[in-house]
PDB file of C-alpha atoms and ligand atoms in Angstrom:
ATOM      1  CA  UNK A   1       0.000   0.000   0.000  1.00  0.00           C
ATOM      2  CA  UNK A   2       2.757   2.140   0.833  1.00  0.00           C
ATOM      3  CA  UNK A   3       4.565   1.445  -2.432  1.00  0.00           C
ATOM      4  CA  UNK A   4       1.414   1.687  -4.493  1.00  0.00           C
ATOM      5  CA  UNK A   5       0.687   5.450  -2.991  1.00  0.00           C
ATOM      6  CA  UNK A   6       4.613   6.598  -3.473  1.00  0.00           C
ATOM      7  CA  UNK A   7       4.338   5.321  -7.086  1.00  0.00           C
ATOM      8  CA  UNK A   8       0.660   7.330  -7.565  1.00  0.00           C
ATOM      9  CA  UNK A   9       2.551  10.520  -6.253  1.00  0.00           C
ATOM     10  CA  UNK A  10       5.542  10.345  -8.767  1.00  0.00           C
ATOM     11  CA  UNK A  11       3.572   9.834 -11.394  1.00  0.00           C
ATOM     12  CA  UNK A  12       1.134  12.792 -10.059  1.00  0.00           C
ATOM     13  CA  UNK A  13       3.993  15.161  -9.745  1.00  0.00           C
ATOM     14  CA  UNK A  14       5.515  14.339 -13.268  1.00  0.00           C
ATOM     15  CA  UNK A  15       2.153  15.585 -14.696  1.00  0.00           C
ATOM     16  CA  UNK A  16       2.035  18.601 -12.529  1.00  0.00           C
ATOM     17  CA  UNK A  17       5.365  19.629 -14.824  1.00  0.00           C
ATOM     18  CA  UNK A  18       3.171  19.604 -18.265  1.00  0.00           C
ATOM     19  CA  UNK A  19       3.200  23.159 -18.341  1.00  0.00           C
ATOM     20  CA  UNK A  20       6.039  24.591 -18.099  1.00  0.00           C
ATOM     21  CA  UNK A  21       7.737  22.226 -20.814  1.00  0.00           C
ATOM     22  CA  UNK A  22       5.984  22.855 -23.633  1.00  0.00           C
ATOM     23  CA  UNK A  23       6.068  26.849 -23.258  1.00  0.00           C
ATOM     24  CA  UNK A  24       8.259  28.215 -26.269  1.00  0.00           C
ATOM     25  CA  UNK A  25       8.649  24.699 -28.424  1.00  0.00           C
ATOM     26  CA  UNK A  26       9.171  25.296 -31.986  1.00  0.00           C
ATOM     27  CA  UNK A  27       9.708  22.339 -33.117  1.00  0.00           C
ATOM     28  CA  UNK A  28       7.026  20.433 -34.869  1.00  0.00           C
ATOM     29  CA  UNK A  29       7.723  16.475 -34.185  1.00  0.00           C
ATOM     30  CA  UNK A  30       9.084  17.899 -30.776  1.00  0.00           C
ATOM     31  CA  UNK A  31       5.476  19.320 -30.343  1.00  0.00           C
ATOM     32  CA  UNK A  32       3.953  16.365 -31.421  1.00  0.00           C
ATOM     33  CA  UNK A  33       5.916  13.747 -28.515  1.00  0.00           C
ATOM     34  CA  UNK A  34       5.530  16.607 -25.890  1.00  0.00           C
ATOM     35  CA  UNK A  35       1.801  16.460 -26.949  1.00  0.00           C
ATOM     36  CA  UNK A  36       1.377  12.657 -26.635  1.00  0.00           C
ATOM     37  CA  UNK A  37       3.017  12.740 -23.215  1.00  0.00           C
ATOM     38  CA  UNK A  38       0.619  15.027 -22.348  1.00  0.00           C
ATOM     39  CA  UNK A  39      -2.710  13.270 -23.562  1.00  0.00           C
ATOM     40  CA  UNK A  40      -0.649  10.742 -21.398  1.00  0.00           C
ATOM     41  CA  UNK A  41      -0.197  12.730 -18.238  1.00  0.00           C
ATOM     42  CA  UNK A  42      -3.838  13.717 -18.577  1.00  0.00           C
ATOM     43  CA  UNK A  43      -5.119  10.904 -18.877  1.00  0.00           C
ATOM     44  CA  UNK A  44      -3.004   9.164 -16.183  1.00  0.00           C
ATOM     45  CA  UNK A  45      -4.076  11.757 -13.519  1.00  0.00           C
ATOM     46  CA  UNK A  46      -8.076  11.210 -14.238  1.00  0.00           C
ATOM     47  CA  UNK A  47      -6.816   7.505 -13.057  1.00  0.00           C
ATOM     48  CA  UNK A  48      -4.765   9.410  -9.950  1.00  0.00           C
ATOM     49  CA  UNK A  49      -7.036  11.514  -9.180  1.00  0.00           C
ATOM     50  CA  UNK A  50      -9.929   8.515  -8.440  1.00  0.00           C
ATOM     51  CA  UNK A  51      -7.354   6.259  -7.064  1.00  0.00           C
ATOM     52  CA  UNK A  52      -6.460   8.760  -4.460  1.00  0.00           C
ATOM     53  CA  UNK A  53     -10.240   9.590  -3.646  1.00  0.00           C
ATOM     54  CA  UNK A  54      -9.666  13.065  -4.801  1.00  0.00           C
ATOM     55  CA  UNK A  55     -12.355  12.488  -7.709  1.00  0.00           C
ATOM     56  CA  UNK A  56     -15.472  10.510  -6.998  1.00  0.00           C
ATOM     57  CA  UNK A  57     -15.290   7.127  -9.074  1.00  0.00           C
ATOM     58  CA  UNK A  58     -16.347   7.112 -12.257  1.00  0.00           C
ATOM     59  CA  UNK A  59     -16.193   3.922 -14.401  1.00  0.00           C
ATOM     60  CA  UNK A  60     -16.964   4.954 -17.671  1.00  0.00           C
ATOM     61  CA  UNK A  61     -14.322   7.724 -16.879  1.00  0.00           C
ATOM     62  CA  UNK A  62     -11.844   5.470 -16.004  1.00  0.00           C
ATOM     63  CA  UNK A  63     -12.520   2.811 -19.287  1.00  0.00           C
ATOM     64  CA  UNK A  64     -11.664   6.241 -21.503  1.00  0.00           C
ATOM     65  CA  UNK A  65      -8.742   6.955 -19.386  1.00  0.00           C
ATOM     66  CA  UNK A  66      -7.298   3.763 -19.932  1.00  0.00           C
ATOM     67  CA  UNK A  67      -8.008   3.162 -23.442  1.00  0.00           C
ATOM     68  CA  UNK A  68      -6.694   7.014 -24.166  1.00  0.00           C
ATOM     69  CA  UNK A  69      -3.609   5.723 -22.073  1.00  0.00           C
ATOM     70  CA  UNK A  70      -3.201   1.901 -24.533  1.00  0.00           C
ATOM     71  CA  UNK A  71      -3.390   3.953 -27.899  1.00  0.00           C
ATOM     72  CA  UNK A  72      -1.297   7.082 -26.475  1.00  0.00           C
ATOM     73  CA  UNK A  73       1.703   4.652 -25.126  1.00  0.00           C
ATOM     74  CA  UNK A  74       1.330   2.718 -28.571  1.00  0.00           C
ATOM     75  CA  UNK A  75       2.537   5.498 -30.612  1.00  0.00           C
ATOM     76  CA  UNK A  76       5.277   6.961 -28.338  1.00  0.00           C
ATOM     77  CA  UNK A  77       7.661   4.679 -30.572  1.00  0.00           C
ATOM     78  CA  UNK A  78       6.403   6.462 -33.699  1.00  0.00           C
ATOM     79  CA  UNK A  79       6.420   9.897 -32.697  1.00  0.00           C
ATOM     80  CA  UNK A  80       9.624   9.655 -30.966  1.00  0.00           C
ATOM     81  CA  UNK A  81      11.528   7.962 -33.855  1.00  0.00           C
ATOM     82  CA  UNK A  82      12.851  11.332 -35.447  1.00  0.00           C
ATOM     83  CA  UNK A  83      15.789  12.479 -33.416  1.00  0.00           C
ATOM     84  CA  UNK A  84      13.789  16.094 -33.204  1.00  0.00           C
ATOM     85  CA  UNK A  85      15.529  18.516 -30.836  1.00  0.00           C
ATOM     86  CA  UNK A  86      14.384  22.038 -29.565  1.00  0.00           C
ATOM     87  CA  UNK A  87      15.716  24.202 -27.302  1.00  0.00           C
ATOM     88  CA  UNK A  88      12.874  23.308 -24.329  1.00  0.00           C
ATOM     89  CA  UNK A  89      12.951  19.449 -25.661  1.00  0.00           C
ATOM     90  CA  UNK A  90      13.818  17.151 -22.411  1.00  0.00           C
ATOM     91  CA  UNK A  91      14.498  14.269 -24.286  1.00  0.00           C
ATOM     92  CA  UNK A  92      18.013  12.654 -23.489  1.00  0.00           C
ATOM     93  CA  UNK A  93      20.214  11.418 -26.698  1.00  0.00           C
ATOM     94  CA  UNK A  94      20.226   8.101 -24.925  1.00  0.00           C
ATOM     95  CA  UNK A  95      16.938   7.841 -26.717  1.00  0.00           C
ATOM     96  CA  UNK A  96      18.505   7.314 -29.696  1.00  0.00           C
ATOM     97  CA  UNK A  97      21.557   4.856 -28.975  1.00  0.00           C
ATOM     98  CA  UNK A  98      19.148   2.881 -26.361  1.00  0.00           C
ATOM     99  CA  UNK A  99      16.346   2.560 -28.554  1.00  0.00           C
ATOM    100  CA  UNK A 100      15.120  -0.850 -28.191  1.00  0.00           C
ATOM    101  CA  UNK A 101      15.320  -0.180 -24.371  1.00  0.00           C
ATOM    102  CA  UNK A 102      13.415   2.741 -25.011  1.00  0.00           C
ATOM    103  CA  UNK A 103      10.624   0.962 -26.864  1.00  0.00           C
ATOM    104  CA  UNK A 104      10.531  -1.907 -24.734  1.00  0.00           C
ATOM    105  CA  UNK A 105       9.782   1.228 -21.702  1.00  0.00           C
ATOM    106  CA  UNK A 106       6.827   2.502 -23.776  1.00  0.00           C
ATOM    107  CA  UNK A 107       5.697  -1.224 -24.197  1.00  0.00           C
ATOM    108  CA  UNK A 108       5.730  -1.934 -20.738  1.00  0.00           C
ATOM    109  CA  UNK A 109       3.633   1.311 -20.453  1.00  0.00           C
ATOM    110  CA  UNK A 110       0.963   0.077 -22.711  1.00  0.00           C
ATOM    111  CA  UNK A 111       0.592  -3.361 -21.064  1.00  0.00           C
ATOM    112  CA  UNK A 112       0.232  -1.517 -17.487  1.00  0.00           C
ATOM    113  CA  UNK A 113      -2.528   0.235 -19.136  1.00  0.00           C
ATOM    114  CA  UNK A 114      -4.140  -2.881 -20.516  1.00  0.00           C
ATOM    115  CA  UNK A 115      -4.055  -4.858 -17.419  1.00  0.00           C
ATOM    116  CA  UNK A 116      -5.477  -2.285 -15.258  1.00  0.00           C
ATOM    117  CA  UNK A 117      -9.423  -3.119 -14.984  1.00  0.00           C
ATOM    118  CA  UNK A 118     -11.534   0.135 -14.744  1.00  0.00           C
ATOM    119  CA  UNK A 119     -14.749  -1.450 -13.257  1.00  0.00           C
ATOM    120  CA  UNK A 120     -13.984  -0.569  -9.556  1.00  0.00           C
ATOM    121  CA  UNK A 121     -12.033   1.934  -7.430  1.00  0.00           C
ATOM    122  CA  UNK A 122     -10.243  -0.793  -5.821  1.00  0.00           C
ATOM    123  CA  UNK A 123      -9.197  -2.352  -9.247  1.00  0.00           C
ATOM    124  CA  UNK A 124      -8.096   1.533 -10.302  1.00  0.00           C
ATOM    125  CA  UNK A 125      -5.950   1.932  -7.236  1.00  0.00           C
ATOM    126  CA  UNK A 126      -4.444  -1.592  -8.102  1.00  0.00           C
ATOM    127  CA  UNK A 127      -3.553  -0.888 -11.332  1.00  0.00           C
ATOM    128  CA  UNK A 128      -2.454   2.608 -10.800  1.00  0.00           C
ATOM    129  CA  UNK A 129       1.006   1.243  -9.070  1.00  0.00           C
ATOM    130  CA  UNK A 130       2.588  -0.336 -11.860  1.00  0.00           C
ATOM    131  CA  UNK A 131       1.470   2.641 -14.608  1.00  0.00           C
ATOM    132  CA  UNK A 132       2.953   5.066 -12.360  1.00  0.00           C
ATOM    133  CA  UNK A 133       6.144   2.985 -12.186  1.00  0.00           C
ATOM    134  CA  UNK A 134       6.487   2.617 -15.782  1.00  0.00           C
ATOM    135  CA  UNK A 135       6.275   7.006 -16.113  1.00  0.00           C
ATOM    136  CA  UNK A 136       8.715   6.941 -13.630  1.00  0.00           C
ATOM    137  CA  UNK A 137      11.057   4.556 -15.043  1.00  0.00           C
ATOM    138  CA  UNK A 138      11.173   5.938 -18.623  1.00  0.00           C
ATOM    139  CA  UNK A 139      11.638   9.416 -17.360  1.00  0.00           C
ATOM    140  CA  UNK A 140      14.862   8.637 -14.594  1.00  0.00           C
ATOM    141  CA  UNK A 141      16.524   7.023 -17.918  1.00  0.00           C
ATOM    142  CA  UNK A 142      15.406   9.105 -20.655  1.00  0.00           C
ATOM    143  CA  UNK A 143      14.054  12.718 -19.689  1.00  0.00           C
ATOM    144  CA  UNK A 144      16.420  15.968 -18.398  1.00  0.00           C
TER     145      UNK A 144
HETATM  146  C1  HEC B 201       9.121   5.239 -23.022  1.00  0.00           C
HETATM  147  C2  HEC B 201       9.451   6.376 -22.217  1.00  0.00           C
HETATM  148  C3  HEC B 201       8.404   7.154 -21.509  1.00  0.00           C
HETATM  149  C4  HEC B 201       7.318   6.666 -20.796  1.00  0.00           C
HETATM  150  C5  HEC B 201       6.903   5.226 -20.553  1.00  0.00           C
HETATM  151  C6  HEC B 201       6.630   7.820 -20.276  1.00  0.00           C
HETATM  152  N1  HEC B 201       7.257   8.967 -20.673  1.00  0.00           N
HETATM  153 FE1  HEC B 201       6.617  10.869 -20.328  1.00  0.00          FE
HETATM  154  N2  HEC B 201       8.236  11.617 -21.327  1.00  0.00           N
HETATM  155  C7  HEC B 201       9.230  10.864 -21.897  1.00  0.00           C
HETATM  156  C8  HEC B 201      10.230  11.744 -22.472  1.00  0.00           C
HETATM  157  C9  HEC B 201      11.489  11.302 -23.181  1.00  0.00           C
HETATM  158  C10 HEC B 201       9.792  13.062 -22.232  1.00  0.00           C
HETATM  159  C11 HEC B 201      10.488  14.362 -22.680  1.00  0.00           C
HETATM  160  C12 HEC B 201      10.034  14.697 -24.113  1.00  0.00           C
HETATM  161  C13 HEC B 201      10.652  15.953 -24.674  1.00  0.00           C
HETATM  162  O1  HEC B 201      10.795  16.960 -23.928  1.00  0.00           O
HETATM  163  O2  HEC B 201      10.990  15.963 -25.860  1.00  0.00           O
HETATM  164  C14 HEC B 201       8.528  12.941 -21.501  1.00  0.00           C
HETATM  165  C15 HEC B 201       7.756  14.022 -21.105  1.00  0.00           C
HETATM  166  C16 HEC B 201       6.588  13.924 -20.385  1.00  0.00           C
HETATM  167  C17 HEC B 201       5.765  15.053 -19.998  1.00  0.00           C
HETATM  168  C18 HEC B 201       6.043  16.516 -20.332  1.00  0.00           C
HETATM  169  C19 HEC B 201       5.448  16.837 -21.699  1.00  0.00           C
HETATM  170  C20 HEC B 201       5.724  18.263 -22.125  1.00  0.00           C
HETATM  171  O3  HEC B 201       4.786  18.967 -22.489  1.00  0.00           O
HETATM  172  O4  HEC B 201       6.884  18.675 -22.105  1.00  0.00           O
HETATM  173  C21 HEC B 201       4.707  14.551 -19.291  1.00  0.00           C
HETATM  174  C22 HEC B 201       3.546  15.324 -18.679  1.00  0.00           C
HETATM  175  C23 HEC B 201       4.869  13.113 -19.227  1.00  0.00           C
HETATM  176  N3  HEC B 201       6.009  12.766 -19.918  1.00  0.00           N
HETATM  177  C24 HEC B 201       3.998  12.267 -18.567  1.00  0.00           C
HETATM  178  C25 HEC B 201       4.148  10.881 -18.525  1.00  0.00           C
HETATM  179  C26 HEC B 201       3.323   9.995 -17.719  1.00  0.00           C
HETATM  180  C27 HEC B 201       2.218  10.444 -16.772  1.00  0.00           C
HETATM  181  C28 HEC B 201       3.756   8.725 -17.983  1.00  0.00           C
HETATM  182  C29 HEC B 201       3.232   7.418 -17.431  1.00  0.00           C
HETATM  183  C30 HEC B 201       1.834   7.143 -17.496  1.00  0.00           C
HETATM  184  C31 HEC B 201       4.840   8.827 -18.953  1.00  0.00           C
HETATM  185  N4  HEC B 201       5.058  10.134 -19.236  1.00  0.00           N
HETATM  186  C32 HEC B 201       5.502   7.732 -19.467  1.00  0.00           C
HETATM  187  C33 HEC B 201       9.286   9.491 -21.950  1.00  0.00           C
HETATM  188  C34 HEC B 201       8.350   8.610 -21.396  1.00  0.00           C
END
């Protein structure tokens, strides 16, 4: 329980940084990833937000949260292919000379969204752990 709530927090406090990042980008495909991440963060707090009780729970919510969060993580390969940089861009190089480690972080991303069942706040909270751990993951490796 304690794990699961330090896990909801990190990934809560990555999303609060949405808006600073994307202040100022110019670049186009650098627009477009730091987009996705954010239909990602958005999505992944609607989750956060019921699995901490700060939202009432909402089931048909949650289904739409979770299927934004399967087709968002299945196209972080694709939109972060191009080795697009930008002055605001926090996307390591490593990106690019890890890549298959990269993917396999986004993959693991889209089957913690698959496996988390959106019927029933408990369910949410349960699946919330291991979604947040996979933001966390990619970011220590791969963002500035
Ligand atoms: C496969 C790696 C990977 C995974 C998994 C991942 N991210 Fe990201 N995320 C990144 C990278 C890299 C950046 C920096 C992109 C840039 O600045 O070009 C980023 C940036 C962001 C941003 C800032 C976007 C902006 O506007 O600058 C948010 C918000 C975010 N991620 C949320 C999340 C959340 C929430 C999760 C988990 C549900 C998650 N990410 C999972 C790699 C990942």
């Amino acid at each position: 329980m304690k794990l699961l709530t330090k896990s909801l927090i990190a990934g809560l406090v990555l999303v609060a940084g949405v808006a600073f990042a994307k202040e100022g980008v110019q670049d186009p495909t650098v627009k477009a990833r730091m987009d996705l991440m954010g239909t990602i963060g958005m999505n992944t707090k609607i989750l956060g937000d019921m699995a901490t009780e700060k939202t009432a729970f909402d089931a048909a919510a949650a289904q739409g949260a979770k299927d934004a969060l399967i087709a968002a993580s299945a196209d972080i390969a694709a939109k972060f292919e191009p080795q697009a940089t930008d002055p605001v861009a926090e996307a390591k190089p490593e990106i690019w000379t890890n890549w298959d480690d990269f993917v396999a972080k986004a993959t693991t991303l889209n089957a913690a969204a698959t496996a988390l069942d959106p019927s029933s706040l408990d369910t949410v909270k349960a699946g919330m752990g291991a979604i947040g751990g996979t933001c966390r993951d990619c970011h220590t490796a791969y963002r500035m």
